[in-house]
């Protein structure tokens, strides 16, 4: 179908080692099956055909027949969804199986990943325990462009990993990201009154921002209780700009923020043990200046030889900070982390030719742990 692009993939990696002491084989199978592609709803709904107006203009005495109800419905759907980008989708399924005491080599169907069970005998007394894990990943993304200038990408993703065979407790881990937003502002094609002034500002600064929310949960499958839950909000970056002061000098700056809440539960009762709130901030600025100077030297026989030397000077300043506080049920929050870093990195590089290059890198880092002194 023209509106649906799809791809399938099967990857399997099988290895086995002979255990001399037990006359047995230890095998590891890692397999991934995936499907992904693009769904273009605009092609499914179809494009509105032109040509009817020309016929009406030539013969005005002929009335245009009324449109069927399904055509009117398609026209309405086109107007409602035409501003949405095609959808990207994907699904992955992983399987990892370790068998430590096989009496022989399994069938080719298992080794190539077409079967889950090896169906071979076990050597009694051989060391090792079988471990099997399964995983699933889902993702769906799309986006839209507002006034031809604000490009927004939206994505949903979830991954699930669980133990099937394992010595001790088995766990299931689920990670869900929603929403995952990226907003990039480019020159607007249409904007009331101030389009020209706004585009000049965008051309110089190129602003960008992003936001994502992720929830990670771990659960003891056998006990039926949750063990931990982490909720994080990432503004990476909250704001990022980059602009050129003039042709050889460019500047860029960004501010990122992460807020995280982590809950730890009692694995036997499921009751809450501790709750930790944390915040991470990062401010970074980079300036880069480049210039080149063509010169010449005179060599015997060869005469004057031209060459071009290039010098790049880049200075990066970064400030990081991390603060967190922890509490137990019935108690107040107590500070647990209070750190800050200041990093300054100048880099100077010189290029005389492809064979002759030089440079100098400096690094100054100042780290403070205010909580521990």
PDB file of C-alpha atoms in Angstrom, residues 10-14 29-33 106-116:
ATOM      1  CA  UNK A  10      14.790 -11.100  12.568  1.00  0.00           C
ATOM      2  CA  UNK A  11      18.229 -11.184  14.214  1.00  0.00           C
ATOM      3  CA  UNK A  12      19.561 -14.184  16.106  1.00  0.00           C
ATOM      4  CA  UNK A  13      22.960 -14.766  17.704  1.00  0.00           C
ATOM      5  CA  UNK A  14      23.731 -18.246  19.018  1.00  0.00           C
ATOM      6  CA  UNK A  29      20.727 -17.387  22.353  1.00  0.00           C
ATOM      7  CA  UNK A  30      19.912 -13.715  21.784  1.00  0.00           C
ATOM      8  CA  UNK A  31      17.079 -12.999  19.372  1.00  0.00           C
ATOM      9  CA  UNK A  32      15.277  -9.838  18.248  1.00  0.00           C
ATOM     10  CA  UNK A  33      12.175  -9.658  16.081  1.00  0.00           C
ATOM     11  CA  UNK A 106      20.032 -28.086  19.598  1.00  0.00           C
ATOM     12  CA  UNK A 107      18.265 -28.077  16.227  1.00  0.00           C
ATOM     13  CA  UNK A 108      18.967 -25.453  13.583  1.00  0.00           C
ATOM     14  CA  UNK A 109      15.482 -23.988  14.114  1.00  0.00           C
ATOM     15  CA  UNK A 110      16.442 -23.021  17.675  1.00  0.00           C
ATOM     16  CA  UNK A 111      19.898 -21.745  16.713  1.00  0.00           C
ATOM     17  CA  UNK A 112      18.445 -19.482  14.040  1.00  0.00           C
ATOM     18  CA  UNK A 113      15.838 -18.083  16.406  1.00  0.00           C
ATOM     19  CA  UNK A 114      12.692 -19.749  15.030  1.00  0.00           C
ATOM     20  CA  UNK A 115      11.991 -21.683  18.243  1.00  0.00           C
ATOM     21  CA  UNK A 116      12.094 -20.676  21.914  1.00  0.00           C
TER      22      UNK A 116
END
